[in-house]
Short mmCIF file of C-alpha atoms and ligand atoms in Angstrom, two decimals:
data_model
loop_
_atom_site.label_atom_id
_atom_site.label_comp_id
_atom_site.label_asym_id
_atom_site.label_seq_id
_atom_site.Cartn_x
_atom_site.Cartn_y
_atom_site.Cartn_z
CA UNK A 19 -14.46 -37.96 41.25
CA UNK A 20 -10.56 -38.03 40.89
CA UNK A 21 -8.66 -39.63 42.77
CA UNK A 22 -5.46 -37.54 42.20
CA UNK A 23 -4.38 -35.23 45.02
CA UNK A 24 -3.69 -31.85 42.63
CA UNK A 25 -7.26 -31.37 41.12
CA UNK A 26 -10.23 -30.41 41.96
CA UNK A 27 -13.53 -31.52 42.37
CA UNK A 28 -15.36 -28.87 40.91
CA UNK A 29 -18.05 -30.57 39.02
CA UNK A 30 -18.18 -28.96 35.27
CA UNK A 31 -14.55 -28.82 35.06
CA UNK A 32 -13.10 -30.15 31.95
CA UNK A 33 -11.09 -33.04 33.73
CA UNK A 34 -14.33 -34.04 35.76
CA UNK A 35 -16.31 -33.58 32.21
CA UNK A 36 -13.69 -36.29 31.02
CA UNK A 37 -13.76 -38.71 34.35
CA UNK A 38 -17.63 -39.43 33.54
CA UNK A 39 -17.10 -39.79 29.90
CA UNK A 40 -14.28 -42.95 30.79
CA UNK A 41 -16.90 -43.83 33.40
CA UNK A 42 -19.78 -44.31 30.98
CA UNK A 43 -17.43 -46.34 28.70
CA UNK A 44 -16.34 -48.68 31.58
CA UNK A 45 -18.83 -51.43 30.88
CA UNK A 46 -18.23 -52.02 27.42
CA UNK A 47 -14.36 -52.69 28.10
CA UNK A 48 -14.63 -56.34 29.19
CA UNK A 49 -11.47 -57.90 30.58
CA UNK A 50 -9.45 -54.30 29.50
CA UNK A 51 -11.80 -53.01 32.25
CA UNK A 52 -8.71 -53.92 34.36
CA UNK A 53 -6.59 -51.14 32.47
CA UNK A 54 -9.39 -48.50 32.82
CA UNK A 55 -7.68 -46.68 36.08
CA UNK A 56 -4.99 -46.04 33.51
CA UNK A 57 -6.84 -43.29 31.68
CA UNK A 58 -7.85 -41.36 34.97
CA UNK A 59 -4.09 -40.58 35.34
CA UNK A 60 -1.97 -38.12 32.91
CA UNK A 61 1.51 -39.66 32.35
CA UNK A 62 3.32 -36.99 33.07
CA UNK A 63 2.66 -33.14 33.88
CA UNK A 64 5.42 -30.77 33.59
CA UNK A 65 4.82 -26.99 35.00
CA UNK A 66 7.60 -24.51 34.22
CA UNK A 67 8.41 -20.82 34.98
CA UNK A 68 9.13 -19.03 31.81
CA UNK A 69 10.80 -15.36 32.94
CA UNK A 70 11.26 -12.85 29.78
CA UNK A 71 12.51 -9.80 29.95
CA UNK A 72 9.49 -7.19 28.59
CA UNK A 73 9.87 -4.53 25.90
CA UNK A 74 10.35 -1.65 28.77
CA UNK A 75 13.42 -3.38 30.93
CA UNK A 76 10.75 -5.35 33.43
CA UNK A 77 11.22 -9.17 33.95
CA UNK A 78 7.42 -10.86 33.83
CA UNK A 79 6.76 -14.44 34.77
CA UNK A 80 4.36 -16.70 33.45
CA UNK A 81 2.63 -20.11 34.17
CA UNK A 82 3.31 -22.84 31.51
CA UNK A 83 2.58 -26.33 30.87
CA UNK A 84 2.60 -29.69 28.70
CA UNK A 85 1.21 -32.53 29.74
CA UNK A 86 1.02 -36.03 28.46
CA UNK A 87 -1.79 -38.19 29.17
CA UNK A 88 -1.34 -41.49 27.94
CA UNK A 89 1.51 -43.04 25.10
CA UNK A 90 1.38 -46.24 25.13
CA UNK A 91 0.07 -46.10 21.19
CA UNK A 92 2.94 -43.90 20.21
CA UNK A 93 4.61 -39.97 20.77
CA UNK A 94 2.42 -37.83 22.54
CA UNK A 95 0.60 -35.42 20.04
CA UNK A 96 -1.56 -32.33 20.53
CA UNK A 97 -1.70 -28.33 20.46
CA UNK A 98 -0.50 -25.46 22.93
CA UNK A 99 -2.81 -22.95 24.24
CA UNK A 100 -2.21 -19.67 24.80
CA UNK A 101 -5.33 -18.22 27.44
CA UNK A 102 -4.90 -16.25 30.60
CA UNK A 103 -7.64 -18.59 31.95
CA UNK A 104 -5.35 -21.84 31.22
CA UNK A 105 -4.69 -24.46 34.04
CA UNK A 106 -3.37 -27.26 34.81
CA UNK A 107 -6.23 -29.35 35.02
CA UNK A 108 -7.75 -27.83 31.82
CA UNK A 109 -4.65 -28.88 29.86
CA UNK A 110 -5.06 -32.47 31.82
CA UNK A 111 -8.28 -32.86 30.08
CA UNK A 112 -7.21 -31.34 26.81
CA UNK A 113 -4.20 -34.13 26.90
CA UNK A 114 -7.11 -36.99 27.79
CA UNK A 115 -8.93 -35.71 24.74
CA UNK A 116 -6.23 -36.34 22.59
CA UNK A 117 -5.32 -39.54 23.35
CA UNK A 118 -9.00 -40.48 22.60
CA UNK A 119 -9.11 -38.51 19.34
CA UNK A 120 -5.60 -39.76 18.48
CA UNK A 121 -6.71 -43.58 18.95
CA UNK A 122 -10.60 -43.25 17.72
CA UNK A 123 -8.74 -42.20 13.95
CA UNK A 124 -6.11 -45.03 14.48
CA UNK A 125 -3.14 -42.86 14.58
CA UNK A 126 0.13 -44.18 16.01
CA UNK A 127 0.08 -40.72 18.73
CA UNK A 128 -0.53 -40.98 22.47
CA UNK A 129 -2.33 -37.86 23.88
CA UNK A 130 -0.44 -34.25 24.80
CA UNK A 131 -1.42 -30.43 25.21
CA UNK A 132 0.39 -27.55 25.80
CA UNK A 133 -0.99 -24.64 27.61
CA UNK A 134 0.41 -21.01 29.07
CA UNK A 135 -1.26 -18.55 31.27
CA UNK A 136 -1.10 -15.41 29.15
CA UNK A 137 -3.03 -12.99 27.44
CA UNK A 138 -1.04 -13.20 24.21
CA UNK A 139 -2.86 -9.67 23.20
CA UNK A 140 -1.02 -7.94 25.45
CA UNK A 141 2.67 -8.91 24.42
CA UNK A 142 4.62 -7.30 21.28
CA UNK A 143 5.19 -9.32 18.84
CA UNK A 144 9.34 -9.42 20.19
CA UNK A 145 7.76 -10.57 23.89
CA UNK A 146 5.46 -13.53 22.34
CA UNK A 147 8.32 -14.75 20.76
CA UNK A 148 11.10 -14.56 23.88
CA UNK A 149 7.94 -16.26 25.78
CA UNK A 150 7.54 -18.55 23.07
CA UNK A 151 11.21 -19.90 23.09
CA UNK A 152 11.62 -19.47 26.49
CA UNK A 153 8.79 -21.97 27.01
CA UNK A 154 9.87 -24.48 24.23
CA UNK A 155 13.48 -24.63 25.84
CA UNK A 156 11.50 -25.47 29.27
CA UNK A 157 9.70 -28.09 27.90
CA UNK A 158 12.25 -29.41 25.87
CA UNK A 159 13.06 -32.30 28.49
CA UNK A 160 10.00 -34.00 26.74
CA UNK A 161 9.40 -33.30 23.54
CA UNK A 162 11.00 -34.29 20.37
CA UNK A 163 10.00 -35.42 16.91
CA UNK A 164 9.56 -39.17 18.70
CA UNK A 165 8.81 -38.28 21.85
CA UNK A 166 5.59 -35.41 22.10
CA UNK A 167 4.57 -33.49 18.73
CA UNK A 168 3.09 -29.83 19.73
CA UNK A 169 0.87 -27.91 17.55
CA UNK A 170 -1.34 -25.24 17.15
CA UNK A 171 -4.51 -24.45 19.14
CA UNK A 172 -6.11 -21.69 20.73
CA UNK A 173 -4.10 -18.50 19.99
CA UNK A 174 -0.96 -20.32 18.54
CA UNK A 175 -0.07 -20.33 14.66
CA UNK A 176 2.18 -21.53 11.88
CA UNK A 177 4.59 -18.92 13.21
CA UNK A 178 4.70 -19.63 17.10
CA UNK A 179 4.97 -23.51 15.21
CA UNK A 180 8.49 -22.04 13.46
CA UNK A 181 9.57 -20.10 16.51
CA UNK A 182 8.73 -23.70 18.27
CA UNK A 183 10.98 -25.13 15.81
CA UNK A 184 13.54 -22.89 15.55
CA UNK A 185 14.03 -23.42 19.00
CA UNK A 186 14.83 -26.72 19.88
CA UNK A 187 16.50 -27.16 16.72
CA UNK A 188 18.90 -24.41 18.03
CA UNK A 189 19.09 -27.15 21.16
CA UNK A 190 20.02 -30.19 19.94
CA UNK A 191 21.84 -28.39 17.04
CA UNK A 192 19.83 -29.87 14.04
CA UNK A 193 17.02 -29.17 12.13
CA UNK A 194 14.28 -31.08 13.92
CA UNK A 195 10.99 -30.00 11.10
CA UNK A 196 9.38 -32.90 12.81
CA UNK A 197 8.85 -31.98 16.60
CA UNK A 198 6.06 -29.83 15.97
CA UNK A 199 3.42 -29.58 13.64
CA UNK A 200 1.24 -26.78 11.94
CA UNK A 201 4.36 -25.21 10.62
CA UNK A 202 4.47 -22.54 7.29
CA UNK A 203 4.13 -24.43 4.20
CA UNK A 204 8.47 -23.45 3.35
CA UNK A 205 9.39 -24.90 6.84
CA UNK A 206 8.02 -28.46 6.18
CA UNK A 207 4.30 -27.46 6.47
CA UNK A 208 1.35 -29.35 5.16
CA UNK A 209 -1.25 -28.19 2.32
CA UNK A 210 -4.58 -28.75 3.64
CA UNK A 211 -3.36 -28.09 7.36
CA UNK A 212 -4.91 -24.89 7.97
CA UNK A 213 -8.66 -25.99 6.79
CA UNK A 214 -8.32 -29.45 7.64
CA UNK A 215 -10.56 -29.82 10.81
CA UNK A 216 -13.54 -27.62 8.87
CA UNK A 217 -13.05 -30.28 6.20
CA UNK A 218 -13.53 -32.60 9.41
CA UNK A 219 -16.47 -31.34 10.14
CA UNK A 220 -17.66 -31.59 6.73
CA UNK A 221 -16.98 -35.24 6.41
CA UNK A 222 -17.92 -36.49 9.12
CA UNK A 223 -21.02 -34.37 9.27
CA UNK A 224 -21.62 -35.36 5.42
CA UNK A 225 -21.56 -39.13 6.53
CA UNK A 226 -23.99 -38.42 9.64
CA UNK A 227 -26.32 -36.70 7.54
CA UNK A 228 -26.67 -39.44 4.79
CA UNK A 229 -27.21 -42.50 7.31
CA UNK A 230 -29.73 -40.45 9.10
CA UNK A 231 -31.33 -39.40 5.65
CA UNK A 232 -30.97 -35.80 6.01
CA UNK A 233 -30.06 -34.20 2.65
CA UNK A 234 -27.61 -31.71 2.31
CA UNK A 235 -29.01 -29.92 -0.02
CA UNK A 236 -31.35 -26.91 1.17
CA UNK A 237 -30.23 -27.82 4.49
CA UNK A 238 -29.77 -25.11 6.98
CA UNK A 239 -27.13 -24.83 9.35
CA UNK A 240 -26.18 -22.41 12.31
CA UNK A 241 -22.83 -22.18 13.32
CA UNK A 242 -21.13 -20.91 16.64
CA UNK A 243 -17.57 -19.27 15.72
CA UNK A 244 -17.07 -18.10 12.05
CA UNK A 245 -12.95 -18.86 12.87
CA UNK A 246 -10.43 -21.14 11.41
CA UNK A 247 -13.20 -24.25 12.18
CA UNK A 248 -16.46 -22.71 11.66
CA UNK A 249 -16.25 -21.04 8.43
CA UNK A 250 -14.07 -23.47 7.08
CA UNK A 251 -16.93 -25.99 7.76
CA UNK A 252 -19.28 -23.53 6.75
CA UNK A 253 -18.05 -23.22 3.15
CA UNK A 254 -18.05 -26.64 2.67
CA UNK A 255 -21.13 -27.35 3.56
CA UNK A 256 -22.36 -24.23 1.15
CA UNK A 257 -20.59 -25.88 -1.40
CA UNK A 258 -22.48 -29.47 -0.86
CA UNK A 259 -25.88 -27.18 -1.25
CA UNK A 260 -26.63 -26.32 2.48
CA UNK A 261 -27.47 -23.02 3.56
CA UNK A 262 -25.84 -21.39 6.51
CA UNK A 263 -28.87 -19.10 8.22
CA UNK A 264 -27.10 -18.10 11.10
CA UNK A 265 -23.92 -17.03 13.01
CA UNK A 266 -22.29 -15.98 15.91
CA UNK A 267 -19.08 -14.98 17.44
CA UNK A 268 -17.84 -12.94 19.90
CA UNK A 269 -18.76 -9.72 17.64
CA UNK A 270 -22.56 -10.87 17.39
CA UNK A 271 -25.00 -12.80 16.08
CA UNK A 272 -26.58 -12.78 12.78
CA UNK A 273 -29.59 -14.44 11.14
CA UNK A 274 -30.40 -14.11 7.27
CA UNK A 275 -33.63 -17.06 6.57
CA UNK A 276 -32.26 -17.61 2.92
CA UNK A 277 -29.62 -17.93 3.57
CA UNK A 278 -26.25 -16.13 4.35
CA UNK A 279 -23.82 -14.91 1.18
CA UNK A 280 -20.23 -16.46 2.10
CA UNK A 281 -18.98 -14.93 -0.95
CA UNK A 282 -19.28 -11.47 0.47
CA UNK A 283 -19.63 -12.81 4.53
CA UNK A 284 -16.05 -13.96 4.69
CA UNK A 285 -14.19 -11.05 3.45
CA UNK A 286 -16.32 -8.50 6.21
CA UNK A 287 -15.41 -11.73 8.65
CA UNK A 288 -11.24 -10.63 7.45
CA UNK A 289 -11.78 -6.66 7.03
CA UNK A 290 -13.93 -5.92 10.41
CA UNK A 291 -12.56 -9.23 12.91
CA UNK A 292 -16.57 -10.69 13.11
CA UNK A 293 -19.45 -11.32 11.66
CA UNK A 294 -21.30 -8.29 13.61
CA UNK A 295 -21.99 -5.69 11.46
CA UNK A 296 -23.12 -7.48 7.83
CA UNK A 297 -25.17 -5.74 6.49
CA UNK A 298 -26.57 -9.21 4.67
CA UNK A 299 -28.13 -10.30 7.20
CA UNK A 300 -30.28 -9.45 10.43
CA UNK A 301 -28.83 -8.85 13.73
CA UNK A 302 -30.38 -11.04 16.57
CA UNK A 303 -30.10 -11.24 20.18
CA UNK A 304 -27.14 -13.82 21.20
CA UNK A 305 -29.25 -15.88 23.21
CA UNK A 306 -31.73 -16.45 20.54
CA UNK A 307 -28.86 -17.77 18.13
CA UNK A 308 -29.99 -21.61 20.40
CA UNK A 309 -33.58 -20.86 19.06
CA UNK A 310 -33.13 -20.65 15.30
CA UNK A 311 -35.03 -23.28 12.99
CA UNK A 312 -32.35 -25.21 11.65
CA UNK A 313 -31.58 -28.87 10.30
CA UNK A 314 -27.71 -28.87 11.76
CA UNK A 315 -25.91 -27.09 14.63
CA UNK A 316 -22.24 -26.60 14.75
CA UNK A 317 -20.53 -25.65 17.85
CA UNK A 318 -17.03 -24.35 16.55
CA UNK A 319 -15.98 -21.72 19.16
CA UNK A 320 -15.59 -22.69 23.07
CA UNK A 321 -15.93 -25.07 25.55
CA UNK A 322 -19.57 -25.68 27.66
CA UNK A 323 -21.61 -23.85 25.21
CA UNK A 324 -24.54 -26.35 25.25
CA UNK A 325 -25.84 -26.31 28.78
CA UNK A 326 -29.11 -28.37 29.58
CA UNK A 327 -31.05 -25.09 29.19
CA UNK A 328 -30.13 -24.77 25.54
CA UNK A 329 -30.20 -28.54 25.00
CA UNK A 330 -33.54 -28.39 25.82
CA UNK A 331 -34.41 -25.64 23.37
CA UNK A 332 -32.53 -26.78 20.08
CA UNK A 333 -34.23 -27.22 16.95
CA UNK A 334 -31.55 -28.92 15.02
CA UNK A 335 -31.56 -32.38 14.32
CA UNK A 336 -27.90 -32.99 13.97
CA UNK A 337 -24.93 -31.28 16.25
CA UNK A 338 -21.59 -31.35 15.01
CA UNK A 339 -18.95 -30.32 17.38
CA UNK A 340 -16.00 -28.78 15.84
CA UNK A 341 -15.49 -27.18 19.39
CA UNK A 342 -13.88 -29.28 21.96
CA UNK A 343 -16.06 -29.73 24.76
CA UNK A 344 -19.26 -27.84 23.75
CA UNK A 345 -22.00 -30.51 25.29
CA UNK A 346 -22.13 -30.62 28.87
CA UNK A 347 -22.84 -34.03 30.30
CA UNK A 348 -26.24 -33.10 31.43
CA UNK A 349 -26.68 -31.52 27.75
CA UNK A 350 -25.57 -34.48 26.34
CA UNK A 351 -28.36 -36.52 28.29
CA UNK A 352 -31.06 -34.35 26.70
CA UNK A 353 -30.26 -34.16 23.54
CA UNK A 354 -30.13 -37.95 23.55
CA UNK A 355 -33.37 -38.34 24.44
CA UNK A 356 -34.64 -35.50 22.33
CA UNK A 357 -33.45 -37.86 19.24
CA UNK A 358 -31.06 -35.35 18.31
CA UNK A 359 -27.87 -36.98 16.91
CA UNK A 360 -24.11 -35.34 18.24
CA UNK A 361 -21.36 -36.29 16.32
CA UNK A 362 -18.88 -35.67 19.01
CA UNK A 363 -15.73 -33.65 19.14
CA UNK A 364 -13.46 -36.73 19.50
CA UNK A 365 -13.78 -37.39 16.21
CA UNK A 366 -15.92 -34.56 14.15
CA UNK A 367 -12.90 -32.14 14.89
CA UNK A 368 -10.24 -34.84 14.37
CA UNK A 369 -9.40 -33.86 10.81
CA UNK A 370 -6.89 -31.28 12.20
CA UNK A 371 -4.62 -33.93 13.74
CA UNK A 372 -5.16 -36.15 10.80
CA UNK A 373 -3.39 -33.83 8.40
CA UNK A 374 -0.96 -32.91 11.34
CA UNK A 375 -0.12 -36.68 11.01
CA UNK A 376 0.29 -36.46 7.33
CA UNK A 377 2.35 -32.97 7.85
CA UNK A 378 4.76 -35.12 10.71
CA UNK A 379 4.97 -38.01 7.97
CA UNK A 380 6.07 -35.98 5.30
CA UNK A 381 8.80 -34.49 7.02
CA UNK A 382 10.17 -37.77 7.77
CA UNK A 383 10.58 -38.67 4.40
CA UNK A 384 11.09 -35.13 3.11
CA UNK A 385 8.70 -35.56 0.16
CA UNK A 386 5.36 -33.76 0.23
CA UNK A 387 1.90 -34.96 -1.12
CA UNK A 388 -0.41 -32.55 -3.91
CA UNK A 389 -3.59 -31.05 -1.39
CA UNK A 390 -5.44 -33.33 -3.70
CA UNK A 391 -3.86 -36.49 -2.38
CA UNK A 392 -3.94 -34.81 1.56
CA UNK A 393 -7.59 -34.41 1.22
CA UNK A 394 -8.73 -37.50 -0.19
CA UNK A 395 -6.88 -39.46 2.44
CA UNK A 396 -8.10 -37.53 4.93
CA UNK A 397 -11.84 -38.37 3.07
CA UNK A 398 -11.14 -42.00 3.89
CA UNK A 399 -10.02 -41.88 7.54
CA UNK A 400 -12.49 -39.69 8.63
CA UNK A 401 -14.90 -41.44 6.75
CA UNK A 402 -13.19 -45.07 7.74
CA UNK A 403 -13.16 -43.69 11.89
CA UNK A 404 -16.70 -42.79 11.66
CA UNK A 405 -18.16 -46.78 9.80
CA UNK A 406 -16.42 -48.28 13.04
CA UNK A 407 -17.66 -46.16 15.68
CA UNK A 408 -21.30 -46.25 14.25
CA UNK A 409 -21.02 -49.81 14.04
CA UNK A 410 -19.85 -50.03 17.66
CA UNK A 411 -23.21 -47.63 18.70
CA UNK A 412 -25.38 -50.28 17.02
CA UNK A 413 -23.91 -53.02 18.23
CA UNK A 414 -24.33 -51.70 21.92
CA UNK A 415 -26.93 -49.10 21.53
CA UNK A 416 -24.87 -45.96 22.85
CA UNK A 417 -24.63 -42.43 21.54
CA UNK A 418 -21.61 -42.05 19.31
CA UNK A 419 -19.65 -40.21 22.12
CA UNK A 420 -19.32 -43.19 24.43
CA UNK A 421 -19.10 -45.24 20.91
CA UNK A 422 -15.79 -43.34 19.92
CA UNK A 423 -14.37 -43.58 23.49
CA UNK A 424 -15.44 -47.69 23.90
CA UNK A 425 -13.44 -47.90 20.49
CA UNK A 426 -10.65 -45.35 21.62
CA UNK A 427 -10.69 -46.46 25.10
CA UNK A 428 -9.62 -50.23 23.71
CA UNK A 429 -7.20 -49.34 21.15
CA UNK A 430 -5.13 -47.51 24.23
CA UNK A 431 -6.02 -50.46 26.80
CA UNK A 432 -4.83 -53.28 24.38
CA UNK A 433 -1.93 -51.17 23.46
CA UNK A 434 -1.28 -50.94 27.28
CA UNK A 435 -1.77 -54.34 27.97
CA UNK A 436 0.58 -55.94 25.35
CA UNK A 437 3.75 -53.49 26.17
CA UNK A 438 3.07 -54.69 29.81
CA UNK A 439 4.03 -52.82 33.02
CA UNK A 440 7.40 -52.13 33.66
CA UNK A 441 9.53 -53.19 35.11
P1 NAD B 526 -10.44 -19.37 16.11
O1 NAD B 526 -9.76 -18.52 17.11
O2 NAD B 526 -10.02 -19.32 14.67
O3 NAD B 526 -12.02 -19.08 16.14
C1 NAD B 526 -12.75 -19.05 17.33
C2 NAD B 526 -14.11 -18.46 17.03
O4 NAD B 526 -14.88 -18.48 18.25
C3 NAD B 526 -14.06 -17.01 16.57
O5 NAD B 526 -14.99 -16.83 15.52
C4 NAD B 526 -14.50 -16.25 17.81
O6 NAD B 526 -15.12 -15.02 17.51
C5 NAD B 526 -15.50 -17.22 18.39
N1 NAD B 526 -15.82 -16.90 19.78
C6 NAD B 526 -14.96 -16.56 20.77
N2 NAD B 526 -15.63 -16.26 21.88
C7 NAD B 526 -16.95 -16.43 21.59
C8 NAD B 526 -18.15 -16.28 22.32
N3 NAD B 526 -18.14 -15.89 23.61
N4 NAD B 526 -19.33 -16.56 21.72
C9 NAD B 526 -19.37 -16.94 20.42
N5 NAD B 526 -18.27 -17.09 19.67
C10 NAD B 526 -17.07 -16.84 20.25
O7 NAD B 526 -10.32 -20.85 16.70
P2 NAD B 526 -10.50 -22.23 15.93
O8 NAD B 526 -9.16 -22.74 15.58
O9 NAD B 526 -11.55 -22.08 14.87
O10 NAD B 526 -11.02 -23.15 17.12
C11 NAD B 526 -12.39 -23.18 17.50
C12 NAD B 526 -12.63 -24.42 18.37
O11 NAD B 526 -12.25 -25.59 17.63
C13 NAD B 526 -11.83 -24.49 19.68
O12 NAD B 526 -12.63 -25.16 20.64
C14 NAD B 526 -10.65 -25.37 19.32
O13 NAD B 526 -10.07 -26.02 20.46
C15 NAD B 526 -11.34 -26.35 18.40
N6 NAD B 526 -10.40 -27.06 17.51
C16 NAD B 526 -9.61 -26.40 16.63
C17 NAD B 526 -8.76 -27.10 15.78
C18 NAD B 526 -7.92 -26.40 14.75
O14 NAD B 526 -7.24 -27.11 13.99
N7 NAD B 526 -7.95 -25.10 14.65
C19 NAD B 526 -8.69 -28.50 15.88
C20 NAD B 526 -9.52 -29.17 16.78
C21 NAD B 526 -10.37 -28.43 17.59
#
């Protein structure tokens, strides 16, 4: 339970989700231990009003925030949200996530997110962007190419990245390519940013596979969300040999035993906005997409989507969540006693921030790496990340999740503990 005044103690909440994941990781700490209350706090949470005038004269007001959870390993770094469901203590977890994912790959970020309470479908494109800059200006008090990095997530892009830009470059009156990241390719962009946490996926799923002997090829995999994450993923893994037999997303769920035809799935996934409707494959019932006969799962569209029910009832053998926050605690239990292996979020969607890291670097020095070089060194982080964290479950007998936060969770305590309280 928190002990912070502002949140709630609603039980499956996402900050409450996090509490009992630093919780489990408590007793492998040692001395740090001392640090731990540390991580139950954010840093800072800023909440702004961002008025815009709308298309038809009418002034609207909406909800926004950033929040940064921990930085004592560096800048804050993570996306911004755009959901008419976001809140602050959603965006408090999404920050705490960070700052584990940013520490379990080693890199030099604290933990941030970004969210606003909007339904981004309902602006014009002129209203998403006055919102847009309106918000950046707001939160400009705390970001900055060495302070807090934004990026994409959930309904943001490369272009509410340049409009991000734009913005507080306008503010400080230079060109700042380095305070956010996710940017067009002409504006100081990465190659390799858009597909990088698929290729995440891939790796780290890739590495899970061949310690637990599972061979790629023939396998079949079922994947939740056929967006930027999941098909990415998806392909990859068709490429390595396995066969994707099922899919869902919010348009439906479909089911094809040989295996489904990416070549002609992905451009009906562009033309139509879904996977419903293929006529390659057979539609099933949604709730029968957690029954299908399968070697790997992957969880690549929202948050809480394996409950204990569904746990319960999986027949894969290997989860990989390129969602945040897919496995509910209880979930989590089962499927560790089931024998089924989860390569957590914290660092099987990491690839995205990796390359985000690589995109910040290269603006820094203005010179820009092939998408050769990007996704081999991305290859050897996520594969590097993964070696330690495996050897750390071993070594204590854990599942990998409390593995990547007992290696996360001391990265950020020794960092804390050498800078020292101030004053
Ligand atoms: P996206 O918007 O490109 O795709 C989301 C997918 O989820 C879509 O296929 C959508 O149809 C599907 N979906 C939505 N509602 C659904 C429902 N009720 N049932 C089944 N499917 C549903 O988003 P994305 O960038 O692919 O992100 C997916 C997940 O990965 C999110 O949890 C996000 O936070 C996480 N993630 C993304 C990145 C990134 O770089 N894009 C990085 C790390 C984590």
């Amino acid at each position: 339970m928190s002990t912070l005044s502002y949140v709630s103690d609603a039980p499956d909440s996402p900050w409450q989700t996090y509490l009992s994941q630093v919780d489990r990781v408590v007793p492998y700490l040692g001395p740090l231990a001392k640090w731990a209350e540390t991580l139950k706090r954010c840093k800072r949470a800023l909440i702004v009003d961002i008025p815009i005038e709308m298309d038809d004269g009418s002034v609207a007001h909406f909800e926004g925030f950033r929040v940064q959870h921990n930085m004592s390993r560096g800048p804050g770094k993570g996306g911004v949200r755009y959901h008419p469901q976001v809140t602050l203590e959603e965006v408090m977890a999404l920050s705490a996530w960070m700052s584990i994912k940013n520490a379990a790959v080693n890199l030099p970020y604290g933990g941030a997110k970004g969210g606003i309470r909007v339904d981004p479908k309902q602006l014009s494109i002129k209203e998403l962007e006055r919102m847009t800059r309106r918000y950046t200006s707001e939160i400009g008090i705390i970001i900055g190419p060495q302070q807090d990095i934004p990026a994409p997530d959930v309904n943001t892009n490369a272009q509410i990245m340049a409009w991000m830009m734009d913005t507080y470059s306008m503010n400080v009156g230079a060109t700042a390519t380095g305070v956010v990241t996710g940017k067009p390719i002409h504006l100081g962009g990465s190659l390799g940013r858009v597909k990088a946490t698929g290729r995440g996926v891939f790796v780290t799923g890739r590495e899970a596979a061949r310690r637990i002997n599972l061979d790629l090829q023939g396998a079949r995999i079922a994947v939740q969300g056929f967006g930027n994450v999941g098909s990415s993923a998806a392909e990859l893994f068709h490429g390595a040999g396995a066969r994707i037999v099922a899919a869902q997303d919010h348009t439906g769920s479909i089911l094809n035993a040989k295996g489904l035809d990416l070549a002609t799935l992905m451009p009906h996934v562009r033309e139509t906005g879904g996977v419903g409707g293929f006529k390659g494959a057979d539609t099933m019932d949604d709730e029968a997409f957690w029954d299908v006969d399968c070697e790997i799962l992957i969880p690549a569209a929202l948050e809480s989507q394996i409950t204990a029910a569904r746990a319960r009832r999986l027949k894969a053998k290997l989860v990989l969540e390129g969602a945040n926050g897919p496995t509910l605690p209880a979930a989590d239990d089962i499927l560790a006693e089931r024998g089924i292996l989860v390569v957590p979020d914290v660092i099987c969607n990491a690839g995205g921030v990796t390359v985000s890291y690589f995109e910040w670097v290269q603006d820094f020095s203005s010179f820009f790496w092939t998408e050769d070089e990007i996704n081999l060194r991305l290859d050897k982080i996520m594969v590097g990340a993964l070696k330690k964290i495996w050897d750390t479950a071993d070594r204590h007998q854990i599942t990998l999740r409390t593995a990547t936060f007992a290696v996360a969770c001391e990265r950020i305590l020794m960092a804390r503990q050498e800078r020292g309280l101030y004053p």
